[in-house]
Amino acid sequence: MITATARAAVLDIEGTTGSAAHVYEVLFPYARVRLADWFASHRDDPRHGELLAEVGEATGTAVDEAGAVAALTAWADADVKAAPLKRLQGLIWSEGFADGTLTGHVYPDVPPALLRWRAAGIDCYVYSSGSVTAQRDWFGRSNEGDLSGLLRGHFDLANAGAKTEAASYRSITRAIGTPPHLTVFLSDRVGELDAAAAAGWRTVAVRRPEDPSTPMGEHPLVSALDQIRLTAPAPDPVPAPAPAGPTGPGSPTPRDEDSRS
């Protein structure tokens, strides 16, 4: 059992709270075959132009619709964590979640852990390379039901930055207002854990039994969230009230003092 004092827990998704296989075998293929169709059916949508501009910025050259689809497909095939790809995947997945074609995968130990930590006064957040839209759908329409009410917020590549950069974790610290030493990060990627530790966060490595036995450095290691016990720090003591002034018979009041001047 790993124990830690914390005010916030920040959780990765794939390999940590949900199955990485579900992402690679279900969600990624679902989005990949729909990249071109999404652009073709959303030409009057402002997001169409925004995505073209984002792909152009990422590639360093202006792109038309065909060029954007080609770049996005190449990124998808190489599993590049490019922000425009993650955004479009989230938009495509959202339609699948809405019509019931897709569900998010959450390990059965996750909901009890979120409930337990919330009851202890700890705020839970998600930080994933997947877009905020995808994260909300994943937890809102999961195989374990709607878990969105157990999460205080979401962070992704667009609003926080790359997960292997310490600056991204410092950005989250500013956003949530929790000191780094009272923030715990859970992930299955050692590079992410190293970056969080460099920002002053506590870290816990998660390696699910079905996942490869990759090195996790010196980060504490668990195979499920029920092996983590988080407790909130004691509240700051309330300052004692200042002693009252003299109130006995004959004690001067402010008006008495004024009358003597």
PDB file of C-alpha atoms in Angstrom:
ATOM      1  CA  MET A   1       0.000   0.000   0.000  1.00  0.00           C
ATOM      2  CA  ILE A   2       1.296   3.425  -0.977  1.00  0.00           C
ATOM      3  CA  THR A   3       0.245   6.295   1.276  1.00  0.00           C
ATOM      4  CA  ALA A   4       0.518   9.997   0.583  1.00  0.00           C
ATOM      5  CA  THR A   5      -0.837  13.286   1.842  1.00  0.00           C
ATOM      6  CA  ALA A   6      -2.462  15.228  -0.968  1.00  0.00           C
ATOM      7  CA  ARG A   7      -5.049  17.796  -1.904  1.00  0.00           C
ATOM      8  CA  ALA A   8      -5.197  16.844  -5.588  1.00  0.00           C
ATOM      9  CA  ALA A   9      -4.803  13.669  -7.634  1.00  0.00           C
ATOM     10  CA  VAL A  10      -4.132  14.012 -11.357  1.00  0.00           C
ATOM     11  CA  LEU A  11      -4.738  10.860 -13.400  1.00  0.00           C
ATOM     12  CA  ASP A  12      -3.618   9.668 -16.799  1.00  0.00           C
ATOM     13  CA  ILE A  13      -6.095   7.597 -18.827  1.00  0.00           C
ATOM     14  CA  GLU A  14      -4.710   4.816 -21.027  1.00  0.00           C
ATOM     15  CA  GLY A  15      -2.857   2.198 -19.011  1.00  0.00           C
ATOM     16  CA  THR A  16      -3.725   3.979 -15.745  1.00  0.00           C
ATOM     17  CA  THR A  17      -7.472   4.401 -15.325  1.00  0.00           C
ATOM     18  CA  GLY A  18      -8.490   2.665 -18.550  1.00  0.00           C
ATOM     19  CA  SER A  19      -7.223  -0.004 -20.908  1.00  0.00           C
ATOM     20  CA  ALA A  20      -4.579   1.051 -23.418  1.00  0.00           C
ATOM     21  CA  ALA A  21      -5.791  -1.777 -25.656  1.00  0.00           C
ATOM     22  CA  HIS A  22      -9.251  -0.173 -25.824  1.00  0.00           C
ATOM     23  CA  VAL A  23      -7.673   3.008 -27.162  1.00  0.00           C
ATOM     24  CA  TYR A  24      -5.467   1.302 -29.739  1.00  0.00           C
ATOM     25  CA  GLU A  25      -7.879  -1.405 -30.847  1.00  0.00           C
ATOM     26  CA  VAL A  26     -11.196   0.469 -30.730  1.00  0.00           C
ATOM     27  CA  LEU A  27     -10.926   4.247 -30.592  1.00  0.00           C
ATOM     28  CA  PHE A  28      -7.924   4.908 -32.839  1.00  0.00           C
ATOM     29  CA  PRO A  29      -9.192   2.776 -35.757  1.00  0.00           C
ATOM     30  CA  TYR A  30     -12.681   4.273 -35.378  1.00  0.00           C
ATOM     31  CA  ALA A  31     -11.340   7.803 -35.820  1.00  0.00           C
ATOM     32  CA  ARG A  32      -8.756   7.001 -38.503  1.00  0.00           C
ATOM     33  CA  VAL A  33     -11.254   5.773 -41.083  1.00  0.00           C
ATOM     34  CA  ARG A  34     -13.470   8.824 -40.486  1.00  0.00           C
ATOM     35  CA  LEU A  35     -10.894  11.634 -40.835  1.00  0.00           C
ATOM     36  CA  ALA A  36     -11.742  12.503 -44.449  1.00  0.00           C
ATOM     37  CA  ASP A  37     -15.501  12.073 -43.904  1.00  0.00           C
ATOM     38  CA  TRP A  38     -15.421  14.517 -40.998  1.00  0.00           C
ATOM     39  CA  PHE A  39     -13.865  17.261 -43.124  1.00  0.00           C
ATOM     40  CA  ALA A  40     -16.233  16.576 -46.030  1.00  0.00           C
ATOM     41  CA  SER A  41     -19.317  16.801 -43.809  1.00  0.00           C
ATOM     42  CA  HIS A  42     -18.233  19.835 -41.788  1.00  0.00           C
ATOM     43  CA  ARG A  43     -17.211  22.368 -44.429  1.00  0.00           C
ATOM     44  CA  ASP A  44     -19.641  24.957 -43.050  1.00  0.00           C
ATOM     45  CA  ASP A  45     -18.416  24.355 -39.485  1.00  0.00           C
ATOM     46  CA  PRO A  46     -15.951  26.926 -38.046  1.00  0.00           C
ATOM     47  CA  ARG A  47     -13.928  24.025 -36.637  1.00  0.00           C
ATOM     48  CA  HIS A  48     -13.148  22.923 -40.207  1.00  0.00           C
ATOM     49  CA  GLY A  49     -11.107  26.075 -40.853  1.00  0.00           C
ATOM     50  CA  GLU A  50      -9.612  26.003 -37.367  1.00  0.00           C
ATOM     51  CA  LEU A  51      -8.303  22.480 -37.889  1.00  0.00           C
ATOM     52  CA  LEU A  52      -6.843  23.336 -41.289  1.00  0.00           C
ATOM     53  CA  ALA A  53      -4.990  26.233 -39.651  1.00  0.00           C
ATOM     54  CA  GLU A  54      -3.813  24.048 -36.753  1.00  0.00           C
ATOM     55  CA  VAL A  55      -2.514  21.349 -39.082  1.00  0.00           C
ATOM     56  CA  GLY A  56      -0.776  23.992 -41.174  1.00  0.00           C
ATOM     57  CA  GLU A  57       0.859  25.472 -38.109  1.00  0.00           C
ATOM     58  CA  ALA A  58       2.011  22.031 -36.940  1.00  0.00           C
ATOM     59  CA  THR A  59       3.436  21.103 -40.343  1.00  0.00           C
ATOM     60  CA  GLY A  60       4.888  24.525 -41.085  1.00  0.00           C
ATOM     61  CA  THR A  61       3.005  24.935 -44.367  1.00  0.00           C
ATOM     62  CA  ALA A  62      -0.491  25.915 -45.457  1.00  0.00           C
ATOM     63  CA  VAL A  63      -2.665  22.880 -46.222  1.00  0.00           C
ATOM     64  CA  ASP A  64      -5.946  22.314 -47.985  1.00  0.00           C
ATOM     65  CA  GLU A  65      -8.455  19.674 -46.920  1.00  0.00           C
ATOM     66  CA  ALA A  66      -6.650  16.836 -48.694  1.00  0.00           C
ATOM     67  CA  GLY A  67      -3.314  17.917 -47.247  1.00  0.00           C
ATOM     68  CA  ALA A  68      -4.751  18.082 -43.754  1.00  0.00           C
ATOM     69  CA  VAL A  69      -6.237  14.590 -44.059  1.00  0.00           C
ATOM     70  CA  ALA A  70      -2.921  13.244 -45.327  1.00  0.00           C
ATOM     71  CA  ALA A  71      -1.000  14.784 -42.425  1.00  0.00           C
ATOM     72  CA  LEU A  72      -3.537  13.634 -39.845  1.00  0.00           C
ATOM     73  CA  THR A  73      -3.546  10.104 -41.249  1.00  0.00           C
ATOM     74  CA  ALA A  74       0.248   9.952 -41.132  1.00  0.00           C
ATOM     75  CA  TRP A  75       0.224  11.143 -37.527  1.00  0.00           C
ATOM     76  CA  ALA A  76      -2.440   8.577 -36.638  1.00  0.00           C
ATOM     77  CA  ASP A  77      -0.438   5.757 -38.218  1.00  0.00           C
ATOM     78  CA  ALA A  78       2.720   6.801 -36.358  1.00  0.00           C
ATOM     79  CA  ASP A  79       0.829   7.475 -33.084  1.00  0.00           C
ATOM     80  CA  VAL A  80       2.115  11.056 -33.018  1.00  0.00           C
ATOM     81  CA  LYS A  81       0.601  13.014 -30.159  1.00  0.00           C
ATOM     82  CA  ALA A  82      -0.125  16.070 -32.313  1.00  0.00           C
ATOM     83  CA  ALA A  83      -2.684  18.487 -30.870  1.00  0.00           C
ATOM     84  CA  PRO A  84      -4.744  18.823 -34.101  1.00  0.00           C
ATOM     85  CA  LEU A  85      -5.019  15.038 -34.393  1.00  0.00           C
ATOM     86  CA  LYS A  86      -6.074  14.696 -30.774  1.00  0.00           C
ATOM     87  CA  ARG A  87      -8.678  17.407 -31.229  1.00  0.00           C
ATOM     88  CA  LEU A  88     -10.176  15.806 -34.336  1.00  0.00           C
ATOM     89  CA  GLN A  89     -10.126  12.334 -32.809  1.00  0.00           C
ATOM     90  CA  GLY A  90     -12.101  13.725 -29.890  1.00  0.00           C
ATOM     91  CA  LEU A  91     -14.679  15.298 -32.206  1.00  0.00           C
ATOM     92  CA  ILE A  92     -15.119  12.062 -34.155  1.00  0.00           C
ATOM     93  CA  TRP A  93     -15.299   9.948 -31.023  1.00  0.00           C
ATOM     94  CA  SER A  94     -17.874  12.307 -29.537  1.00  0.00           C
ATOM     95  CA  GLU A  95     -20.315  11.369 -32.281  1.00  0.00           C
ATOM     96  CA  GLY A  96     -19.699   7.689 -31.577  1.00  0.00           C
ATOM     97  CA  PHE A  97     -20.172   8.161 -27.849  1.00  0.00           C
ATOM     98  CA  ALA A  98     -23.371  10.119 -28.438  1.00  0.00           C
ATOM     99  CA  ASP A  99     -25.010   7.419 -30.569  1.00  0.00           C
ATOM    100  CA  GLY A 100     -23.870   4.590 -28.290  1.00  0.00           C
ATOM    101  CA  THR A 101     -21.365   3.079 -30.721  1.00  0.00           C
ATOM    102  CA  LEU A 102     -18.485   3.823 -28.355  1.00  0.00           C
ATOM    103  CA  THR A 103     -17.956   3.637 -24.608  1.00  0.00           C
ATOM    104  CA  GLY A 104     -14.960   4.524 -22.493  1.00  0.00           C
ATOM    105  CA  HIS A 105     -13.128   1.783 -20.645  1.00  0.00           C
ATOM    106  CA  VAL A 106     -12.502   2.215 -16.922  1.00  0.00           C
ATOM    107  CA  TYR A 107     -10.981  -0.428 -14.655  1.00  0.00           C
ATOM    108  CA  PRO A 108     -13.345  -1.557 -11.864  1.00  0.00           C
ATOM    109  CA  ASP A 109     -11.014  -0.254  -9.135  1.00  0.00           C
ATOM    110  CA  VAL A 110     -11.251   3.310 -10.479  1.00  0.00           C
ATOM    111  CA  PRO A 111     -14.773   4.416  -9.392  1.00  0.00           C
ATOM    112  CA  PRO A 112     -14.259   3.302  -5.753  1.00  0.00           C
ATOM    113  CA  ALA A 113     -10.910   5.093  -5.666  1.00  0.00           C
ATOM    114  CA  LEU A 114     -12.418   8.323  -7.013  1.00  0.00           C
ATOM    115  CA  LEU A 115     -15.248   8.094  -4.483  1.00  0.00           C
ATOM    116  CA  ARG A 116     -12.841   7.339  -1.644  1.00  0.00           C
ATOM    117  CA  TRP A 117     -10.544  10.228  -2.481  1.00  0.00           C
ATOM    118  CA  ARG A 118     -13.405  12.671  -2.915  1.00  0.00           C
ATOM    119  CA  ALA A 119     -14.775  11.655   0.489  1.00  0.00           C
ATOM    120  CA  ALA A 120     -11.311  12.359   1.920  1.00  0.00           C
ATOM    121  CA  GLY A 121     -11.418  15.906   0.540  1.00  0.00           C
ATOM    122  CA  ILE A 122      -9.096  15.321  -2.425  1.00  0.00           C
ATOM    123  CA  ASP A 123      -9.866  16.854  -5.827  1.00  0.00           C
ATOM    124  CA  CYS A 124      -9.387  14.554  -8.820  1.00  0.00           C
ATOM    125  CA  TYR A 125      -8.372  15.725 -12.286  1.00  0.00           C
ATOM    126  CA  VAL A 126      -7.504  14.059 -15.592  1.00  0.00           C
ATOM    127  CA  TYR A 127      -4.435  14.883 -17.707  1.00  0.00           C
ATOM    128  CA  SER A 128      -4.218  13.020 -20.989  1.00  0.00           C
ATOM    129  CA  SER A 129      -2.894  13.575 -24.489  1.00  0.00           C
ATOM    130  CA  GLY A 130      -6.460  12.913 -25.626  1.00  0.00           C
ATOM    131  CA  SER A 131      -8.532  16.079 -25.944  1.00  0.00           C
ATOM    132  CA  VAL A 132     -10.691  17.404 -23.124  1.00  0.00           C
ATOM    133  CA  THR A 133     -13.735  16.516 -25.255  1.00  0.00           C
ATOM    134  CA  ALA A 134     -12.556  12.915 -25.518  1.00  0.00           C
ATOM    135  CA  GLN A 135     -11.791  12.740 -21.800  1.00  0.00           C
ATOM    136  CA  ARG A 136     -15.274  13.936 -20.845  1.00  0.00           C
ATOM    137  CA  ASP A 137     -16.895  11.428 -23.173  1.00  0.00           C
ATOM    138  CA  TRP A 138     -14.629   8.632 -21.902  1.00  0.00           C
ATOM    139  CA  PHE A 139     -15.610   9.124 -18.259  1.00  0.00           C
ATOM    140  CA  GLY A 140     -19.149  10.340 -18.896  1.00  0.00           C
ATOM    141  CA  ARG A 141     -20.023   7.284 -21.008  1.00  0.00           C
ATOM    142  CA  SER A 142     -17.805   4.616 -19.488  1.00  0.00           C
ATOM    143  CA  ASN A 143     -18.430   0.909 -18.991  1.00  0.00           C
ATOM    144  CA  GLU A 144     -18.689   1.764 -15.267  1.00  0.00           C
ATOM    145  CA  GLY A 145     -21.337   4.440 -15.819  1.00  0.00           C
ATOM    146  CA  ASP A 146     -21.166   8.227 -15.705  1.00  0.00           C
ATOM    147  CA  LEU A 147     -18.142   9.178 -13.608  1.00  0.00           C
ATOM    148  CA  SER A 148     -17.946  12.811 -14.691  1.00  0.00           C
ATOM    149  CA  GLY A 149     -19.268  14.076 -11.371  1.00  0.00           C
ATOM    150  CA  LEU A 150     -16.211  12.680  -9.591  1.00  0.00           C
ATOM    151  CA  LEU A 151     -13.757  14.813 -11.570  1.00  0.00           C
ATOM    152  CA  ARG A 152     -12.961  18.481 -10.959  1.00  0.00           C
ATOM    153  CA  GLY A 153     -11.327  19.242 -14.304  1.00  0.00           C
ATOM    154  CA  HIS A 154      -9.481  18.082 -17.399  1.00  0.00           C
ATOM    155  CA  PHE A 155      -6.130  18.923 -18.990  1.00  0.00           C
ATOM    156  CA  ASP A 156      -4.747  18.042 -22.423  1.00  0.00           C
ATOM    157  CA  LEU A 157      -2.023  19.052 -24.880  1.00  0.00           C
ATOM    158  CA  ALA A 158      -3.888  22.241 -25.798  1.00  0.00           C
ATOM    159  CA  ASN A 159      -4.515  23.697 -22.347  1.00  0.00           C
ATOM    160  CA  ALA A 160      -1.502  22.294 -20.462  1.00  0.00           C
ATOM    161  CA  GLY A 161       1.177  21.172 -22.905  1.00  0.00           C
ATOM    162  CA  ALA A 162       3.197  18.055 -23.615  1.00  0.00           C
ATOM    163  CA  LYS A 163       3.106  15.423 -20.889  1.00  0.00           C
ATOM    164  CA  THR A 164       6.869  14.923 -20.894  1.00  0.00           C
ATOM    165  CA  GLU A 165       7.588  18.596 -20.126  1.00  0.00           C
ATOM    166  CA  ALA A 166       7.882  19.796 -16.522  1.00  0.00           C
ATOM    167  CA  ALA A 167       6.435  23.163 -17.598  1.00  0.00           C
ATOM    168  CA  SER A 168       3.107  21.461 -18.345  1.00  0.00           C
ATOM    169  CA  TYR A 169       2.776  20.287 -14.761  1.00  0.00           C
ATOM    170  CA  ARG A 170       3.681  23.738 -13.466  1.00  0.00           C
ATOM    171  CA  SER A 171       0.905  25.115 -15.665  1.00  0.00           C
ATOM    172  CA  ILE A 172      -1.590  22.698 -14.100  1.00  0.00           C
ATOM    173  CA  THR A 173      -0.365  23.688 -10.637  1.00  0.00           C
ATOM    174  CA  ARG A 174      -1.221  27.312 -11.417  1.00  0.00           C
ATOM    175  CA  ALA A 175      -4.620  26.321 -12.798  1.00  0.00           C
ATOM    176  CA  ILE A 176      -5.758  24.195  -9.849  1.00  0.00           C
ATOM    177  CA  GLY A 177      -4.092  26.241  -7.115  1.00  0.00           C
ATOM    178  CA  THR A 178      -2.735  23.219  -5.251  1.00  0.00           C
ATOM    179  CA  PRO A 179       0.911  23.220  -4.094  1.00  0.00           C
ATOM    180  CA  PRO A 180       3.104  20.790  -6.049  1.00  0.00           C
ATOM    181  CA  HIS A 181       4.045  18.742  -2.968  1.00  0.00           C
ATOM    182  CA  LEU A 182       0.331  18.129  -2.307  1.00  0.00           C
ATOM    183  CA  THR A 183      -0.388  16.990  -5.862  1.00  0.00           C
ATOM    184  CA  VAL A 184      -0.080  13.307  -6.836  1.00  0.00           C
ATOM    185  CA  PHE A 185       0.242  12.219 -10.462  1.00  0.00           C
ATOM    186  CA  LEU A 186      -0.638   8.688 -11.614  1.00  0.00           C
ATOM    187  CA  SER A 187       0.651   7.418 -14.958  1.00  0.00           C
ATOM    188  CA  ASP A 188       1.988   4.344 -16.744  1.00  0.00           C
ATOM    189  CA  ARG A 189       4.712   6.335 -18.573  1.00  0.00           C
ATOM    190  CA  VAL A 190       8.032   6.936 -16.877  1.00  0.00           C
ATOM    191  CA  GLY A 191       8.757  10.030 -18.986  1.00  0.00           C
ATOM    192  CA  GLU A 192       5.556  11.645 -17.759  1.00  0.00           C
ATOM    193  CA  LEU A 193       6.274  10.694 -14.158  1.00  0.00           C
ATOM    194  CA  ASP A 194       9.784  12.119 -14.427  1.00  0.00           C
ATOM    195  CA  ALA A 195       8.418  15.418 -15.763  1.00  0.00           C
ATOM    196  CA  ALA A 196       5.838  15.644 -12.958  1.00  0.00           C
ATOM    197  CA  ALA A 197       8.506  14.905 -10.345  1.00  0.00           C
ATOM    198  CA  ALA A 198      10.711  17.628 -11.842  1.00  0.00           C
ATOM    199  CA  ALA A 199       7.824  20.057 -11.244  1.00  0.00           C
ATOM    200  CA  GLY A 200       7.719  19.045  -7.570  1.00  0.00           C
ATOM    201  CA  TRP A 201       4.732  16.682  -7.747  1.00  0.00           C
ATOM    202  CA  ARG A 202       4.400  13.363  -5.941  1.00  0.00           C
ATOM    203  CA  THR A 203       4.235  10.458  -8.390  1.00  0.00           C
ATOM    204  CA  VAL A 204       2.847   6.923  -8.531  1.00  0.00           C
ATOM    205  CA  ALA A 205       3.543   4.567 -11.425  1.00  0.00           C
ATOM    206  CA  VAL A 206       0.673   2.317 -12.509  1.00  0.00           C
ATOM    207  CA  ARG A 207       1.386  -0.914 -14.382  1.00  0.00           C
ATOM    208  CA  ARG A 208      -1.697  -2.969 -15.100  1.00  0.00           C
ATOM    209  CA  PRO A 209      -1.132  -6.771 -15.100  1.00  0.00           C
ATOM    210  CA  GLU A 210      -1.821  -7.076 -18.834  1.00  0.00           C
ATOM    211  CA  ASP A 211       0.591  -4.291 -19.810  1.00  0.00           C
ATOM    212  CA  PRO A 212       4.308  -4.657 -20.648  1.00  0.00           C
ATOM    213  CA  SER A 213       6.754  -4.648 -17.751  1.00  0.00           C
ATOM    214  CA  THR A 214       8.482  -1.401 -18.669  1.00  0.00           C
ATOM    215  CA  PRO A 215      10.963   0.245 -16.252  1.00  0.00           C
ATOM    216  CA  MET A 216       9.445   2.898 -13.987  1.00  0.00           C
ATOM    217  CA  GLY A 217      12.605   4.295 -12.456  1.00  0.00           C
ATOM    218  CA  GLU A 218      12.316   5.072  -8.768  1.00  0.00           C
ATOM    219  CA  HIS A 219       8.621   5.958  -8.841  1.00  0.00           C
ATOM    220  CA  PRO A 220       6.460   3.931  -6.422  1.00  0.00           C
ATOM    221  CA  LEU A 221       4.620   1.236  -8.365  1.00  0.00           C
ATOM    222  CA  VAL A 222       1.096  -0.208  -8.091  1.00  0.00           C
ATOM    223  CA  SER A 223      -1.022  -2.467 -10.274  1.00  0.00           C
ATOM    224  CA  ALA A 224      -4.396  -0.993  -9.228  1.00  0.00           C
ATOM    225  CA  LEU A 225      -5.701   2.174  -7.597  1.00  0.00           C
ATOM    226  CA  ASP A 226      -6.928   0.322  -4.516  1.00  0.00           C
ATOM    227  CA  GLN A 227      -3.253   0.042  -3.559  1.00  0.00           C
ATOM    228  CA  ILE A 228      -3.053   3.818  -3.042  1.00  0.00           C
ATOM    229  CA  ARG A 229      -4.223   5.549   0.122  1.00  0.00           C
ATOM    230  CA  LEU A 230      -4.468   9.327  -0.130  1.00  0.00           C
ATOM    231  CA  THR A 231      -5.307  11.530   2.831  1.00  0.00           C
ATOM    232  CA  ALA A 232      -5.862  15.264   2.891  1.00  0.00           C
ATOM    233  CA  PRO A 233      -3.626  17.378   5.123  1.00  0.00           C
ATOM    234  CA  ALA A 234      -5.005  18.751   8.351  1.00  0.00           C
ATOM    235  CA  PRO A 235      -6.627  22.155   7.861  1.00  0.00           C
ATOM    236  CA  ASP A 236      -4.603  25.188   8.781  1.00  0.00           C
ATOM    237  CA  PRO A 237      -5.290  26.262  12.372  1.00  0.00           C
ATOM    238  CA  VAL A 238      -7.744  29.103  12.750  1.00  0.00           C
ATOM    239  CA  PRO A 239      -6.029  32.109  14.394  1.00  0.00           C
ATOM    240  CA  ALA A 240      -7.274  32.869  17.887  1.00  0.00           C
ATOM    241  CA  PRO A 241      -9.284  36.108  18.085  1.00  0.00           C
ATOM    242  CA  ALA A 242      -7.430  39.134  19.399  1.00  0.00           C
ATOM    243  CA  PRO A 243      -8.109  39.759  23.079  1.00  0.00           C
ATOM    244  CA  ALA A 244     -10.801  42.311  23.712  1.00  0.00           C
ATOM    245  CA  GLY A 245      -9.910  45.634  25.318  1.00  0.00           C
ATOM    246  CA  PRO A 246     -10.851  46.534  28.933  1.00  0.00           C
ATOM    247  CA  THR A 247     -14.607  46.483  29.499  1.00  0.00           C
ATOM    248  CA  GLY A 248     -14.915  46.846  33.238  1.00  0.00           C
ATOM    249  CA  PRO A 249     -16.567  49.748  35.073  1.00  0.00           C
ATOM    250  CA  GLY A 250     -14.731  52.977  34.488  1.00  0.00           C
ATOM    251  CA  SER A 251     -12.896  51.707  31.410  1.00  0.00           C
ATOM    252  CA  PRO A 252     -12.668  54.459  28.818  1.00  0.00           C
ATOM    253  CA  THR A 253     -14.635  54.041  25.599  1.00  0.00           C
ATOM    254  CA  PRO A 254     -13.376  55.459  22.296  1.00  0.00           C
ATOM    255  CA  ARG A 255     -15.734  58.391  22.789  1.00  0.00           C
ATOM    256  CA  ASP A 256     -14.313  58.980  26.309  1.00  0.00           C
ATOM    257  CA  GLU A 257     -10.793  59.002  24.828  1.00  0.00           C
ATOM    258  CA  ASP A 258     -11.860  61.485  22.163  1.00  0.00           C
ATOM    259  CA  SER A 259     -13.385  63.802  24.776  1.00  0.00           C
ATOM    260  CA  ARG A 260     -10.037  64.024  26.586  1.00  0.00           C
ATOM    261  CA  SER A 261      -8.100  65.304  23.593  1.00  0.00           C
TER     262      SER A 261
END
